[in-house]
Amino acid sequence: MERNTRQRTAIAKALREAGRPLLPHEILEQARVVAPTLSLATVYRNLKQLVDDGTLHLVHLPGEAARFEPAGGVHHHHFQCRHCERVYDVLGCADHLDAMLPRGFTVDDHEITLYGRCADCQRRARRVAAAQRRS
Amino acid sequence: MERNTRQRTAIAKALREAGRPLLPHEILEQARVVAPTLSLATVYRNLKQLVDDGTLHLVHLPGEAARFEPAGGVHHHHFQCRHCERVYDVLGCADHLDAMLPRGFTVDDHEITLYGRCADCQRRARRVAAAQRRS
DNA sequence: GTGGATGCAAACTCTTTGCACCTTG
DNA sequence: CAAGGTGCAAAGAGTTTGCATCCAC
């Protein structure tokens, strides 16, 4: 049976409060606020366990290390900001994906990743552009 | 300027003839038929150079190591077979992806990955199922 | 002949694991 | 107090790099 250690609680809290998928080292950083002795090995061990028991979901983006988010949300995909590299959930989905398939293939799942600028970085870029126009 | 070594030629040939994105170790294996002394370090060095000069494209799938394919094709996405794990190109694309975005975000690119069974594995699975019905 | 390319081994990064110690129930 | 959890350090996997040697031009 599982125990509620200070470390495990801190890891779960960090992910619940983040609102976006986090990398192991981001989780370590956040969770250390609550559990300062926390080690990266413990983060990995807990993540594996929490994914196995269905509490967390793994978020794999192309060319990126695994991130983690609380399970239980609806079907969604992800957006990565080209500037700050953070990942956000996006609701909704594209259709007609099976129309793309070669003959003889069957699909049972899909992943969609969008790239661009998040609202924060977009705002920041606009502010910089405005300042340059002014000068 | 670049030189045409036996090794570089073998790497390019392996990718041209594969017809699907290959992993570095698959490239090594194939290219060694032509250049038996080829080392993995040389494969990686050449891949980087060939991607930089636009001869190859990097293919990143979620949770997978980088694969490589000849550049120059049209816009396409990828399909990974859940059984043999090989990756194939799929033509075509989904629309209305920007409808998924949160307010304030902007998209400039996207990746779509489909998962399922490739024609080979599909055929094999059907054959096994038929054999079991018969027995 | 010379500069780019290669092969090997060592270095690096990210993740996992062994082990002694600690903590929860 | 026993079983599971933790921290550390070492081990692994995949990729990159330093360096002496090699070879394409």
Tab-separated table of C-alpha atoms (C1' of nucleotides) in Angstrom:
chain	number	residue	atom	x	y	z
A	1	MET	CA	0.000	0.000	0.000
A	2	GLU	CA	1.082	3.556	-0.571
A	3	ARG	CA	2.147	5.993	2.077
A	4	ASN	CA	1.585	9.719	2.200
A	5	THR	CA	5.054	11.108	2.586
A	6	ARG	CA	5.870	14.785	2.654
A	7	GLN	CA	7.684	14.304	-0.655
A	8	ARG	CA	4.839	12.634	-2.506
A	9	THR	CA	2.385	15.223	-1.267
A	10	ALA	CA	4.660	18.029	-2.419
A	11	ILE	CA	5.001	16.503	-5.894
A	12	ALA	CA	1.242	16.116	-6.293
A	13	LYS	CA	0.653	19.658	-5.078
A	14	ALA	CA	3.186	21.126	-7.516
A	15	LEU	CA	1.432	19.450	-10.431
A	16	ARG	CA	-2.061	20.372	-9.288
A	17	GLU	CA	-1.127	24.013	-8.928
A	18	ALA	CA	0.896	24.373	-12.105
A	19	GLY	CA	-2.036	24.309	-14.522
A	20	ARG	CA	0.252	23.030	-17.274
A	21	PRO	CA	2.426	19.944	-17.846
A	22	LEU	CA	5.735	20.137	-15.968
A	23	LEU	CA	9.172	18.629	-16.514
A	24	PRO	CA	10.745	16.539	-13.739
A	25	HIS	CA	13.186	19.304	-12.840
A	26	GLU	CA	10.370	21.871	-12.707
A	27	ILE	CA	8.486	19.553	-10.378
A	28	LEU	CA	11.594	19.169	-8.221
A	29	GLU	CA	12.006	22.917	-8.002
A	30	GLN	CA	8.379	23.571	-7.053
A	31	ALA	CA	8.068	20.644	-4.675
A	32	ARG	CA	11.229	21.637	-2.820
A	33	VAL	CA	9.387	24.675	-1.500
A	34	VAL	CA	7.430	22.201	0.648
A	35	ALA	CA	9.975	19.374	0.924
A	36	PRO	CA	13.469	20.913	0.756
A	37	THR	CA	15.384	17.623	0.950
A	38	LEU	CA	13.545	16.167	-2.059
A	39	SER	CA	15.819	14.514	-4.593
A	40	LEU	CA	15.369	14.091	-8.332
A	41	ALA	CA	15.449	10.297	-7.982
A	42	THR	CA	12.457	10.480	-5.672
A	43	VAL	CA	10.641	12.719	-8.132
A	44	TYR	CA	11.164	10.141	-10.879
A	45	ARG	CA	10.138	7.247	-8.671
A	46	ASN	CA	6.944	8.986	-7.610
A	47	LEU	CA	6.077	10.111	-11.108
A	48	LYS	CA	6.360	6.564	-12.355
A	49	GLN	CA	4.154	5.295	-9.568
A	50	LEU	CA	1.554	8.035	-9.970
A	51	VAL	CA	1.363	7.421	-13.701
A	52	ASP	CA	0.980	3.678	-13.109
A	53	ASP	CA	-1.878	4.145	-10.654
A	54	GLY	CA	-3.592	6.624	-12.976
A	55	THR	CA	-3.184	9.779	-10.892
A	56	LEU	CA	-0.967	11.444	-13.493
A	57	HIS	CA	-0.708	11.468	-17.255
A	58	LEU	CA	2.472	11.479	-19.259
A	59	VAL	CA	2.724	14.234	-21.832
A	60	HIS	CA	5.158	13.472	-24.637
A	61	LEU	CA	5.821	16.213	-27.167
A	62	PRO	CA	7.961	15.706	-30.250
A	63	GLY	CA	11.643	16.088	-29.403
A	64	GLU	CA	10.918	16.898	-25.778
A	65	ALA	CA	11.480	15.089	-22.523
A	66	ALA	CA	8.367	13.688	-20.830
A	67	ARG	CA	6.208	16.135	-18.918
A	68	PHE	CA	3.497	15.282	-16.394
A	69	GLU	CA	0.015	16.543	-15.629
A	70	PRO	CA	-2.819	15.483	-13.335
A	71	ALA	CA	-5.057	12.882	-14.994
A	72	GLY	CA	-8.803	13.221	-15.239
A	73	GLY	CA	-9.183	15.951	-17.839
A	74	VAL	CA	-11.119	15.524	-21.073
A	75	HIS	CA	-9.531	14.646	-24.430
A	76	HIS	CA	-7.150	17.448	-25.301
A	77	HIS	CA	-3.885	18.197	-27.049
A	78	HIS	CA	-0.959	20.482	-26.389
A	79	PHE	CA	0.562	23.741	-27.443
A	80	GLN	CA	4.210	24.635	-27.038
A	81	CYS	CA	5.362	28.235	-27.041
A	82	ARG	CA	8.356	28.715	-29.315
A	83	HIS	CA	9.613	31.471	-27.069
A	84	CYS	CA	9.330	30.299	-23.465
A	85	GLU	CA	9.055	26.595	-24.385
A	86	ARG	CA	6.282	26.044	-21.890
A	87	VAL	CA	3.515	23.623	-22.743
A	88	TYR	CA	-0.215	24.313	-22.369
A	89	ASP	CA	-3.320	22.210	-22.770
A	90	VAL	CA	-5.630	22.995	-25.651
A	91	LEU	CA	-9.152	21.644	-25.768
A	92	GLY	CA	-10.799	20.406	-28.902
A	93	CYS	CA	-9.515	18.274	-31.674
A	94	ALA	CA	-9.254	17.891	-35.430
A	95	ASP	CA	-11.425	15.520	-37.459
A	96	HIS	CA	-11.032	13.399	-40.543
A	97	LEU	CA	-7.608	12.213	-39.475
A	98	ASP	CA	-8.218	8.740	-40.857
A	99	ALA	CA	-8.651	10.261	-44.308
A	100	MET	CA	-4.865	10.779	-44.283
A	101	LEU	CA	-4.088	7.085	-43.996
A	102	PRO	CA	-2.498	4.860	-46.631
A	103	ARG	CA	-4.528	1.825	-47.729
A	104	GLY	CA	-4.366	-1.086	-45.302
A	105	PHE	CA	-3.467	1.003	-42.264
A	106	THR	CA	-5.776	1.476	-39.284
A	107	VAL	CA	-5.668	4.275	-36.685
A	108	ASP	CA	-6.657	3.991	-33.068
A	109	ASP	CA	-5.164	7.145	-31.626
A	110	HIS	CA	-3.500	10.424	-32.486
A	111	GLU	CA	-1.481	13.268	-31.059
A	112	ILE	CA	-1.610	16.877	-32.162
A	113	THR	CA	0.915	19.479	-31.097
A	114	LEU	CA	0.560	23.146	-31.949
A	115	TYR	CA	3.481	25.573	-31.970
A	116	GLY	CA	3.457	29.341	-31.752
A	117	ARG	CA	3.403	32.002	-29.079
A	118	CYS	CA	1.568	31.811	-25.812
A	119	ALA	CA	-0.484	34.777	-24.632
A	120	ASP	CA	2.271	35.945	-22.243
A	121	CYS	CA	5.027	35.951	-24.838
A	122	GLN	CA	2.707	37.433	-27.455
A	123	ARG	CA	1.883	40.322	-25.135
A	124	ARG	CA	5.549	40.832	-24.305
A	125	ALA	CA	6.509	40.842	-27.987
A	126	ARG	CA	3.838	43.429	-28.775
A	127	ARG	CA	5.033	45.639	-25.946
A	128	VAL	CA	8.620	45.505	-27.207
A	129	ALA	CA	7.509	46.294	-30.758
A	130	ALA	CA	5.491	49.279	-29.514
A	131	ALA	CA	8.448	50.604	-27.505
A	132	GLN	CA	10.675	50.379	-30.573
A	133	ARG	CA	8.171	52.282	-32.690
A	134	ARG	CA	8.050	54.997	-30.040
A	135	SER	CA	11.811	55.495	-29.872
B	1	MET	CA	33.573	22.441	-48.465
B	2	GLU	CA	32.191	18.977	-48.010
B	3	ARG	CA	33.794	15.783	-49.161
B	4	ASN	CA	32.147	12.718	-50.559
B	5	THR	CA	33.420	10.023	-48.295
B	6	ARG	CA	32.348	6.413	-48.525
B	7	GLN	CA	30.666	6.850	-45.151
B	8	ARG	CA	28.603	9.900	-46.059
B	9	THR	CA	27.506	8.313	-49.319
B	10	ALA	CA	26.441	5.150	-47.504
B	11	ILE	CA	24.387	7.130	-44.989
B	12	ALA	CA	22.596	9.095	-47.712
B	13	LYS	CA	21.913	5.913	-49.666
B	14	ALA	CA	20.456	4.121	-46.651
B	15	LEU	CA	18.004	6.957	-46.098
B	16	ARG	CA	17.057	7.313	-49.749
B	17	GLU	CA	16.284	3.620	-50.031
B	18	ALA	CA	14.440	3.187	-46.747
B	19	GLY	CA	11.240	4.961	-47.774
B	20	ARG	CA	10.505	5.766	-44.162
B	21	PRO	CA	12.215	7.736	-41.374
B	22	LEU	CA	15.093	5.824	-39.767
B	23	LEU	CA	16.725	5.877	-36.363
B	24	PRO	CA	20.480	6.478	-36.091
B	25	HIS	CA	21.156	2.839	-35.262
B	26	GLU	CA	19.034	1.682	-38.219
B	27	ILE	CA	21.036	3.985	-40.461
B	28	LEU	CA	24.277	2.601	-39.033
B	29	GLU	CA	23.140	-0.939	-39.701
B	30	GLN	CA	22.100	-0.255	-43.294
B	31	ALA	CA	25.058	1.944	-44.163
B	32	ARG	CA	27.525	-0.624	-42.829
B	33	VAL	CA	26.596	-2.865	-45.744
B	34	VAL	CA	28.472	-0.353	-47.911
B	35	ALA	CA	30.913	1.082	-45.351
B	36	PRO	CA	31.684	-1.667	-42.808
B	37	THR	CA	33.964	0.454	-40.602
B	38	LEU	CA	31.298	3.132	-40.109
B	39	SER	CA	30.902	4.238	-36.499
B	40	LEU	CA	27.844	5.610	-34.737
B	41	ALA	CA	29.674	8.875	-33.985
B	42	THR	CA	30.166	9.418	-37.698
B	43	VAL	CA	26.507	8.703	-38.335
B	44	TYR	CA	25.526	11.366	-35.809
B	45	ARG	CA	28.027	13.894	-37.192
B	46	ASN	CA	26.811	13.402	-40.736
B	47	LEU	CA	23.162	13.511	-39.784
B	48	LYS	CA	23.662	16.830	-38.057
B	49	GLN	CA	25.505	18.242	-41.042
B	50	LEU	CA	22.967	16.941	-43.560
B	51	VAL	CA	20.094	18.383	-41.540
B	52	ASP	CA	21.894	21.730	-41.300
B	53	ASP	CA	22.457	21.939	-45.038
B	54	GLY	CA	18.871	20.935	-45.759
B	55	THR	CA	19.486	17.509	-47.286
B	56	LEU	CA	17.675	15.710	-44.476
B	57	HIS	CA	14.728	16.410	-42.231
B	58	LEU	CA	14.490	15.562	-38.589
B	59	VAL	CA	11.399	13.578	-37.625
B	60	HIS	CA	10.514	13.885	-33.961
B	61	LEU	CA	7.639	11.774	-32.681
B	62	PRO	CA	6.284	12.048	-29.149
B	63	GLY	CA	8.383	10.027	-26.735
B	64	GLU	CA	10.664	8.757	-29.496
B	65	ALA	CA	14.256	9.402	-30.392
B	66	ALA	CA	14.878	11.524	-33.485
B	67	ARG	CA	14.490	9.825	-36.855
B	68	PHE	CA	15.718	11.124	-40.198
B	69	GLU	CA	14.321	11.245	-43.718
B	70	PRO	CA	15.379	12.847	-47.017
B	71	ALA	CA	14.141	16.417	-47.305
B	72	GLY	CA	12.179	17.697	-50.258
B	73	GLY	CA	8.811	16.009	-49.814
B	74	VAL	CA	5.563	17.906	-49.499
B	75	HIS	CA	3.905	18.796	-46.199
B	76	HIS	CA	3.091	15.556	-44.451
B	77	HIS	CA	2.791	13.966	-41.045
B	78	HIS	CA	3.640	10.601	-39.555
B	79	PHE	CA	2.097	7.342	-38.536
B	80	GLN	CA	3.624	4.962	-36.027
B	81	CYS	CA	2.646	1.320	-35.957
B	82	ARG	CA	1.897	0.190	-32.425
B	83	HIS	CA	3.106	-3.285	-33.260
B	84	CYS	CA	6.383	-2.969	-35.199
B	85	GLU	CA	7.028	0.636	-34.035
B	86	ARG	CA	8.085	1.687	-37.517
B	87	VAL	CA	7.200	5.169	-38.687
B	88	TYR	CA	5.615	5.993	-42.058
B	89	ASP	CA	4.828	9.221	-43.851
B	90	VAL	CA	1.195	10.127	-44.305
B	91	LEU	CA	0.125	12.798	-46.756
B	92	GLY	CA	-2.586	15.278	-46.086
B	93	CYS	CA	-3.396	17.265	-43.034
B	94	ALA	CA	-6.161	18.366	-40.692
B	95	ASP	CA	-7.762	21.802	-40.807
B	96	HIS	CA	-9.189	24.221	-38.299
B	97	LEU	CA	-6.367	23.625	-35.863
B	98	ASP	CA	-6.292	27.261	-34.812
B	99	ALA	CA	-9.893	26.908	-33.619
B	100	MET	CA	-8.461	24.905	-30.700
B	101	LEU	CA	-6.377	27.780	-29.378
B	102	PRO	CA	-6.896	29.707	-26.150
B	103	ARG	CA	-7.409	33.483	-26.460
B	104	GLY	CA	-4.179	35.409	-27.015
B	105	PHE	CA	-2.205	32.478	-28.422
B	106	THR	CA	-0.996	32.313	-32.022
B	107	VAL	CA	-0.017	29.189	-33.993
B	108	ASP	CA	2.581	29.014	-36.719
B	109	ASP	CA	3.078	25.280	-37.029
B	110	HIS	CA	1.747	21.916	-35.954
B	111	GLU	CA	2.597	18.248	-35.773
B	112	ILE	CA	0.177	15.369	-36.107
B	113	THR	CA	1.055	11.793	-35.250
B	114	LEU	CA	-1.286	8.903	-35.925
B	115	TYR	CA	-1.051	5.569	-34.133
B	116	GLY	CA	-2.415	2.208	-35.150
B	117	ARG	CA	-1.389	-0.743	-37.288
B	118	CYS	CA	0.536	-0.564	-40.499
B	119	ALA	CA	-0.599	-2.613	-43.506
B	120	ASP	CA	2.023	-5.320	-42.863
B	121	CYS	CA	1.097	-5.873	-39.230
B	122	GLN	CA	-2.604	-5.610	-40.011
B	123	ARG	CA	-2.286	-8.354	-42.603
B	124	ARG	CA	-0.256	-10.505	-40.242
B	125	ALA	CA	-2.821	-10.053	-37.438
B	126	ARG	CA	-5.676	-11.054	-39.762
B	127	ARG	CA	-3.809	-14.147	-40.858
B	128	VAL	CA	-3.233	-15.232	-37.247
B	129	ALA	CA	-6.894	-14.629	-36.380
B	130	ALA	CA	-7.997	-16.712	-39.371
B	131	ALA	CA	-5.676	-19.556	-38.383
B	132	GLN	CA	-7.095	-19.579	-34.862
B	133	ARG	CA	-10.679	-19.711	-36.123
B	134	ARG	CA	-9.731	-22.676	-38.280
B	135	SER	CA	-8.195	-24.696	-35.447
C	1	DG	C1'	50.073	18.100	-48.892
C	2	DT	C1'	46.279	19.913	-46.142
C	3	DG	C1'	41.961	20.427	-44.176
C	4	DG	C1'	37.956	18.034	-43.597
C	5	DA	C1'	36.309	13.370	-42.044
C	6	DT	C1'	36.741	9.223	-39.329
C	7	DG	C1'	37.130	5.989	-35.285
C	8	DC	C1'	37.736	5.455	-30.698
C	9	DA	C1'	37.055	6.547	-26.101
C	10	DA	C1'	35.744	9.751	-22.836
C	11	DA	C1'	32.316	13.162	-21.519
C	12	DC	C1'	27.543	14.642	-20.941
C	13	DT	C1'	22.611	14.572	-20.076
C	14	DC	C1'	18.666	12.376	-18.617
C	15	DT	C1'	16.733	8.596	-16.203
C	16	DT	C1'	16.977	4.402	-13.433
C	17	DT	C1'	18.724	1.465	-9.747
C	18	DG	C1'	21.282	-0.556	-5.485
C	19	DC	C1'	21.762	0.125	-0.929
C	20	DA	C1'	21.807	1.844	3.734
C	21	DC	C1'	18.980	4.663	6.458
C	22	DC	C1'	14.604	6.748	7.696
C	23	DT	C1'	9.468	7.209	8.307
C	24	DT	C1'	4.597	6.079	8.020
C	25	DG	C1'	0.846	3.424	9.508
D	1	DC	C1'	8.326	-2.629	14.162
D	2	DA	C1'	7.904	-3.859	9.372
D	3	DA	C1'	7.315	-2.432	4.773
D	4	DG	C1'	7.632	1.111	1.916
D	5	DG	C1'	10.013	5.498	0.881
D	6	DT	C1'	14.098	8.477	0.653
D	7	DG	C1'	18.787	10.273	-0.524
D	8	DC	C1'	22.967	9.454	-2.412
D	9	DA	C1'	25.948	7.715	-5.640
D	10	DA	C1'	26.713	4.685	-9.258
D	11	DA	C1'	24.999	2.596	-13.419
D	12	DG	C1'	22.650	2.835	-17.961
D	13	DA	C1'	21.033	4.559	-22.480
D	14	DG	C1'	21.560	7.844	-26.118
D	15	DT	C1'	24.184	11.542	-28.036
D	16	DT	C1'	28.212	14.627	-28.386
D	17	DT	C1'	33.109	15.818	-28.376
D	18	DG	C1'	38.477	15.740	-28.116
D	19	DC	C1'	42.128	13.916	-30.376
D	20	DA	C1'	45.221	11.328	-33.212
D	21	DT	C1'	44.964	9.312	-37.639
D	22	DC	C1'	43.261	8.974	-42.306
D	23	DC	C1'	42.015	10.165	-46.964
D	24	DA	C1'	39.519	13.069	-50.636
D	25	DC	C1'	40.578	16.712	-53.308
